[in-house]
Amino acid sequence: MWKYFKEYNGSLVTLSGGEVSTRKDLIEICQFAKSIDLPIEILTNGFAWSDQMIDDIAPSLYRIQISIDGFNEDENRKIRGSGAFEKALSTVNRFAKAGVKTEVAITPVFSSELHRHVNDYLSFAKSLEDKYKDYKFGIQLNGELMD
């Protein structure tokens, strides 16, 4: 299948949906893609990544995008549950420092209260940009925050 993907000008594989990091064969998939010069990116919530997984997979990745739904633990917990915010930030840190192009997608759930927190989300984004200014790092804001 991979061979045909490249033969028909496939140029990038994106793994997402469910939580990719729970696949038992994820490292092997990424290593194989790397072995045939096929860039691979992962979209994840950043919650289930062990340090060993990150060490094993980082050399194979073109990019990783980690979704964070709040600007702090309390806001993020509303969507992802307790502890997910710090775990996602730790995953961001480990991938960025491993040299992987790392992007944080800030994706709050739209509600009538979102307007009250726009500056909090933007401050959070700015703090991440400042922290990772020397790394391959970016921020993606959802439409409601962009408006």
JSON list of C-alpha atoms in Angstrom, two decimals, residues 17-143:
[
{"chain": "A", "resi": 17, "resn": "GLY", "atom": "CA", "xyz": [-8.55, 10.04, 14.80]},
{"chain": "A", "resi": 18, "resn": "GLY", "atom": "CA", "xyz": [-9.26, 8.33, 18.03]},
{"chain": "A", "resi": 19, "resn": "GLU", "atom": "CA", "xyz": [-5.95, 8.68, 19.83]},
{"chain": "A", "resi": 20, "resn": "VAL", "atom": "CA", "xyz": [-3.11, 7.60, 17.58]},
{"chain": "A", "resi": 21, "resn": "SER", "atom": "CA", "xyz": [-0.68, 7.05, 20.45]},
{"chain": "A", "resi": 22, "resn": "THR", "atom": "CA", "xyz": [-2.70, 4.06, 21.64]},
{"chain": "A", "resi": 23, "resn": "ARG", "atom": "CA", "xyz": [-1.82, 2.02, 18.51]},
{"chain": "A", "resi": 24, "resn": "LYS", "atom": "CA", "xyz": [0.54, -0.80, 19.41]},
{"chain": "A", "resi": 25, "resn": "ASP", "atom": "CA", "xyz": [2.27, -0.54, 16.01]},
{"chain": "A", "resi": 26, "resn": "LEU", "atom": "CA", "xyz": [2.62, 3.24, 15.84]},
{"chain": "A", "resi": 27, "resn": "ILE", "atom": "CA", "xyz": [6.39, 3.29, 16.19]},
{"chain": "A", "resi": 28, "resn": "GLU", "atom": "CA", "xyz": [6.79, 0.65, 13.50]},
{"chain": "A", "resi": 29, "resn": "ILE", "atom": "CA", "xyz": [4.48, 2.54, 11.13]},
{"chain": "A", "resi": 30, "resn": "CYS", "atom": "CA", "xyz": [6.44, 5.75, 11.60]},
{"chain": "A", "resi": 31, "resn": "GLN", "atom": "CA", "xyz": [9.81, 4.04, 11.27]},
{"chain": "A", "resi": 32, "resn": "PHE", "atom": "CA", "xyz": [8.70, 2.34, 8.05]},
{"chain": "A", "resi": 33, "resn": "ALA", "atom": "CA", "xyz": [7.43, 5.61, 6.58]},
{"chain": "A", "resi": 34, "resn": "LYS", "atom": "CA", "xyz": [10.76, 7.23, 7.42]},
{"chain": "A", "resi": 35, "resn": "SER", "atom": "CA", "xyz": [12.64, 4.31, 5.80]},
{"chain": "A", "resi": 36, "resn": "ILE", "atom": "CA", "xyz": [10.92, 5.00, 2.46]},
{"chain": "A", "resi": 37, "resn": "ASP", "atom": "CA", "xyz": [11.32, 8.80, 2.78]},
{"chain": "A", "resi": 38, "resn": "LEU", "atom": "CA", "xyz": [7.63, 9.40, 3.35]},
{"chain": "A", "resi": 39, "resn": "PRO", "atom": "CA", "xyz": [7.04, 12.28, 5.78]},
{"chain": "A", "resi": 40, "resn": "ILE", "atom": "CA", "xyz": [4.59, 11.46, 8.55]},
{"chain": "A", "resi": 41, "resn": "GLU", "atom": "CA", "xyz": [2.73, 13.75, 10.91]},
{"chain": "A", "resi": 42, "resn": "ILE", "atom": "CA", "xyz": [0.57, 12.95, 13.91]},
{"chain": "A", "resi": 43, "resn": "LEU", "atom": "CA", "xyz": [-2.42, 14.81, 15.35]},
{"chain": "A", "resi": 44, "resn": "THR", "atom": "CA", "xyz": [-2.85, 13.94, 19.02]},
{"chain": "A", "resi": 45, "resn": "ASN", "atom": "CA", "xyz": [-4.23, 15.12, 22.34]},
{"chain": "A", "resi": 46, "resn": "GLY", "atom": "CA", "xyz": [-0.76, 14.57, 23.82]},
{"chain": "A", "resi": 47, "resn": "PHE", "atom": "CA", "xyz": [-2.07, 12.70, 26.82]},
{"chain": "A", "resi": 48, "resn": "ALA", "atom": "CA", "xyz": [-0.91, 9.08, 26.38]},
{"chain": "A", "resi": 49, "resn": "TRP", "atom": "CA", "xyz": [2.72, 9.61, 25.35]},
{"chain": "A", "resi": 50, "resn": "SER", "atom": "CA", "xyz": [5.43, 8.06, 27.50]},
{"chain": "A", "resi": 51, "resn": "ASP", "atom": "CA", "xyz": [8.97, 9.41, 27.42]},
{"chain": "A", "resi": 52, "resn": "GLN", "atom": "CA", "xyz": [10.11, 6.15, 25.80]},
{"chain": "A", "resi": 53, "resn": "MET", "atom": "CA", "xyz": [7.49, 6.46, 23.02]},
{"chain": "A", "resi": 54, "resn": "ILE", "atom": "CA", "xyz": [8.61, 10.01, 22.31]},
{"chain": "A", "resi": 55, "resn": "ASP", "atom": "CA", "xyz": [12.28, 8.97, 22.21]},
{"chain": "A", "resi": 56, "resn": "ASP", "atom": "CA", "xyz": [11.47, 6.09, 19.87]},
{"chain": "A", "resi": 57, "resn": "ILE", "atom": "CA", "xyz": [9.19, 7.94, 17.47]},
{"chain": "A", "resi": 58, "resn": "ALA", "atom": "CA", "xyz": [10.65, 11.47, 17.34]},
{"chain": "A", "resi": 59, "resn": "PRO", "atom": "CA", "xyz": [13.37, 10.65, 14.77]},
{"chain": "A", "resi": 60, "resn": "SER", "atom": "CA", "xyz": [10.70, 9.37, 12.37]},
{"chain": "A", "resi": 61, "resn": "LEU", "atom": "CA", "xyz": [8.30, 12.32, 12.49]},
{"chain": "A", "resi": 62, "resn": "TYR", "atom": "CA", "xyz": [8.01, 15.25, 10.17]},
{"chain": "A", "resi": 63, "resn": "ARG", "atom": "CA", "xyz": [5.54, 17.06, 12.47]},
{"chain": "A", "resi": 64, "resn": "ILE", "atom": "CA", "xyz": [3.33, 16.57, 15.49]},
{"chain": "A", "resi": 65, "resn": "GLN", "atom": "CA", "xyz": [0.26, 18.62, 16.37]},
{"chain": "A", "resi": 66, "resn": "ILE", "atom": "CA", "xyz": [-1.00, 18.51, 19.93]},
{"chain": "A", "resi": 67, "resn": "SER", "atom": "CA", "xyz": [-4.49, 19.79, 20.68]},
{"chain": "A", "resi": 68, "resn": "ILE", "atom": "CA", "xyz": [-5.02, 21.69, 23.91]},
{"chain": "A", "resi": 69, "resn": "ASP", "atom": "CA", "xyz": [-8.54, 22.80, 24.75]},
{"chain": "A", "resi": 70, "resn": "GLY", "atom": "CA", "xyz": [-7.95, 25.26, 27.55]},
{"chain": "A", "resi": 71, "resn": "PHE", "atom": "CA", "xyz": [-5.57, 28.01, 28.59]},
{"chain": "A", "resi": 72, "resn": "ASN", "atom": "CA", "xyz": [-5.05, 26.43, 32.01]},
{"chain": "A", "resi": 73, "resn": "GLU", "atom": "CA", "xyz": [-5.78, 23.20, 33.88]},
{"chain": "A", "resi": 74, "resn": "ASP", "atom": "CA", "xyz": [-9.30, 24.27, 34.95]},
{"chain": "A", "resi": 75, "resn": "GLU", "atom": "CA", "xyz": [-10.45, 25.20, 31.45]},
{"chain": "A", "resi": 76, "resn": "ASN", "atom": "CA", "xyz": [-8.79, 22.20, 29.79]},
{"chain": "A", "resi": 77, "resn": "ARG", "atom": "CA", "xyz": [-10.25, 19.80, 32.38]},
{"chain": "A", "resi": 78, "resn": "LYS", "atom": "CA", "xyz": [-13.76, 20.68, 31.21]},
{"chain": "A", "resi": 79, "resn": "ILE", "atom": "CA", "xyz": [-13.02, 18.90, 27.93]},
{"chain": "A", "resi": 80, "resn": "ARG", "atom": "CA", "xyz": [-10.11, 16.49, 28.50]},
{"chain": "A", "resi": 81, "resn": "GLY", "atom": "CA", "xyz": [-10.34, 15.65, 32.21]},
{"chain": "A", "resi": 82, "resn": "SER", "atom": "CA", "xyz": [-7.99, 16.20, 35.12]},
{"chain": "A", "resi": 83, "resn": "GLY", "atom": "CA", "xyz": [-4.27, 16.10, 34.45]},
{"chain": "A", "resi": 84, "resn": "ALA", "atom": "CA", "xyz": [-4.55, 16.26, 30.67]},
{"chain": "A", "resi": 85, "resn": "PHE", "atom": "CA", "xyz": [-3.31, 19.87, 30.45]},
{"chain": "A", "resi": 86, "resn": "GLU", "atom": "CA", "xyz": [0.02, 19.26, 32.17]},
{"chain": "A", "resi": 87, "resn": "LYS", "atom": "CA", "xyz": [0.52, 15.96, 30.37]},
{"chain": "A", "resi": 88, "resn": "ALA", "atom": "CA", "xyz": [-0.11, 17.62, 26.97]},
{"chain": "A", "resi": 89, "resn": "LEU", "atom": "CA", "xyz": [2.31, 20.43, 27.83]},
{"chain": "A", "resi": 90, "resn": "SER", "atom": "CA", "xyz": [4.92, 17.89, 28.85]},
{"chain": "A", "resi": 91, "resn": "THR", "atom": "CA", "xyz": [4.45, 16.10, 25.52]},
{"chain": "A", "resi": 92, "resn": "VAL", "atom": "CA", "xyz": [4.84, 19.42, 23.67]},
{"chain": "A", "resi": 93, "resn": "ASN", "atom": "CA", "xyz": [8.04, 20.08, 25.56]},
{"chain": "A", "resi": 94, "resn": "ARG", "atom": "CA", "xyz": [9.54, 16.65, 24.89]},
{"chain": "A", "resi": 95, "resn": "PHE", "atom": "CA", "xyz": [8.78, 16.68, 21.15]},
{"chain": "A", "resi": 96, "resn": "ALA", "atom": "CA", "xyz": [9.98, 20.26, 20.67]},
{"chain": "A", "resi": 97, "resn": "LYS", "atom": "CA", "xyz": [13.24, 19.55, 22.49]},
{"chain": "A", "resi": 98, "resn": "ALA", "atom": "CA", "xyz": [13.67, 16.35, 20.45]},
{"chain": "A", "resi": 99, "resn": "GLY", "atom": "CA", "xyz": [13.79, 18.53, 17.33]},
{"chain": "A", "resi": 100, "resn": "VAL", "atom": "CA", "xyz": [10.39, 17.57, 15.93]},
{"chain": "A", "resi": 101, "resn": "LYS", "atom": "CA", "xyz": [8.37, 20.31, 14.25]},
{"chain": "A", "resi": 102, "resn": "THR", "atom": "CA", "xyz": [5.78, 20.79, 17.00]},
{"chain": "A", "resi": 103, "resn": "GLU", "atom": "CA", "xyz": [2.50, 22.66, 16.74]},
{"chain": "A", "resi": 104, "resn": "VAL", "atom": "CA", "xyz": [-0.08, 23.31, 19.43]},
{"chain": "A", "resi": 105, "resn": "ALA", "atom": "CA", "xyz": [-3.65, 23.59, 18.23]},
{"chain": "A", "resi": 106, "resn": "ILE", "atom": "CA", "xyz": [-5.58, 25.66, 20.75]},
{"chain": "A", "resi": 107, "resn": "THR", "atom": "CA", "xyz": [-9.12, 24.41, 20.33]},
{"chain": "A", "resi": 108, "resn": "PRO", "atom": "CA", "xyz": [-11.53, 25.65, 22.98]},
{"chain": "A", "resi": 109, "resn": "VAL", "atom": "CA", "xyz": [-15.11, 24.51, 22.70]},
{"chain": "A", "resi": 110, "resn": "PHE", "atom": "CA", "xyz": [-17.23, 27.35, 21.44]},
{"chain": "A", "resi": 111, "resn": "SER", "atom": "CA", "xyz": [-19.69, 28.68, 23.98]},
{"chain": "A", "resi": 112, "resn": "SER", "atom": "CA", "xyz": [-21.38, 31.95, 24.78]},
{"chain": "A", "resi": 113, "resn": "GLU", "atom": "CA", "xyz": [-18.69, 32.45, 27.46]},
{"chain": "A", "resi": 114, "resn": "LEU", "atom": "CA", "xyz": [-15.70, 32.12, 25.14]},
{"chain": "A", "resi": 115, "resn": "HIS", "atom": "CA", "xyz": [-15.49, 35.86, 24.53]},
{"chain": "A", "resi": 116, "resn": "ARG", "atom": "CA", "xyz": [-14.66, 36.36, 28.22]},
{"chain": "A", "resi": 117, "resn": "HIS", "atom": "CA", "xyz": [-11.50, 34.26, 27.86]},
{"chain": "A", "resi": 118, "resn": "VAL", "atom": "CA", "xyz": [-10.10, 35.28, 24.47]},
{"chain": "A", "resi": 119, "resn": "ASN", "atom": "CA", "xyz": [-7.27, 37.27, 26.05]},
{"chain": "A", "resi": 120, "resn": "ASP", "atom": "CA", "xyz": [-6.45, 34.32, 28.34]},
{"chain": "A", "resi": 121, "resn": "TYR", "atom": "CA", "xyz": [-6.15, 32.02, 25.32]},
{"chain": "A", "resi": 122, "resn": "LEU", "atom": "CA", "xyz": [-4.04, 34.54, 23.43]},
{"chain": "A", "resi": 123, "resn": "SER", "atom": "CA", "xyz": [-1.76, 35.03, 26.45]},
{"chain": "A", "resi": 124, "resn": "PHE", "atom": "CA", "xyz": [-1.37, 31.27, 26.73]},
{"chain": "A", "resi": 125, "resn": "ALA", "atom": "CA", "xyz": [-0.46, 31.06, 23.04]},
{"chain": "A", "resi": 126, "resn": "LYS", "atom": "CA", "xyz": [2.05, 33.89, 23.40]},
{"chain": "A", "resi": 127, "resn": "SER", "atom": "CA", "xyz": [3.66, 32.23, 26.43]},
{"chain": "A", "resi": 128, "resn": "LEU", "atom": "CA", "xyz": [4.16, 29.04, 24.42]},
{"chain": "A", "resi": 129, "resn": "GLU", "atom": "CA", "xyz": [5.60, 30.95, 21.47]},
{"chain": "A", "resi": 130, "resn": "ASP", "atom": "CA", "xyz": [8.04, 32.71, 23.80]},
{"chain": "A", "resi": 131, "resn": "LYS", "atom": "CA", "xyz": [9.05, 29.48, 25.53]},
{"chain": "A", "resi": 132, "resn": "TYR", "atom": "CA", "xyz": [9.73, 27.65, 22.26]},
{"chain": "A", "resi": 133, "resn": "LYS", "atom": "CA", "xyz": [11.05, 30.51, 20.14]},
{"chain": "A", "resi": 134, "resn": "ASP", "atom": "CA", "xyz": [14.32, 28.63, 19.56]},
{"chain": "A", "resi": 135, "resn": "TYR", "atom": "CA", "xyz": [12.60, 25.44, 18.36]},
{"chain": "A", "resi": 136, "resn": "LYS", "atom": "CA", "xyz": [10.59, 24.38, 15.31]},
{"chain": "A", "resi": 137, "resn": "PHE", "atom": "CA", "xyz": [7.32, 25.41, 16.92]},
{"chain": "A", "resi": 138, "resn": "GLY", "atom": "CA", "xyz": [4.01, 26.96, 15.98]},
{"chain": "A", "resi": 139, "resn": "ILE", "atom": "CA", "xyz": [0.54, 27.74, 17.27]},
{"chain": "A", "resi": 140, "resn": "GLN", "atom": "CA", "xyz": [-2.76, 27.17, 15.52]},
{"chain": "A", "resi": 141, "resn": "LEU", "atom": "CA", "xyz": [-5.83, 28.98, 16.83]},
{"chain": "A", "resi": 142, "resn": "ASN", "atom": "CA", "xyz": [-9.36, 27.90, 16.04]},
{"chain": "A", "resi": 143, "resn": "GLY", "atom": "CA", "xyz": [-11.73, 30.20, 14.18]}
]
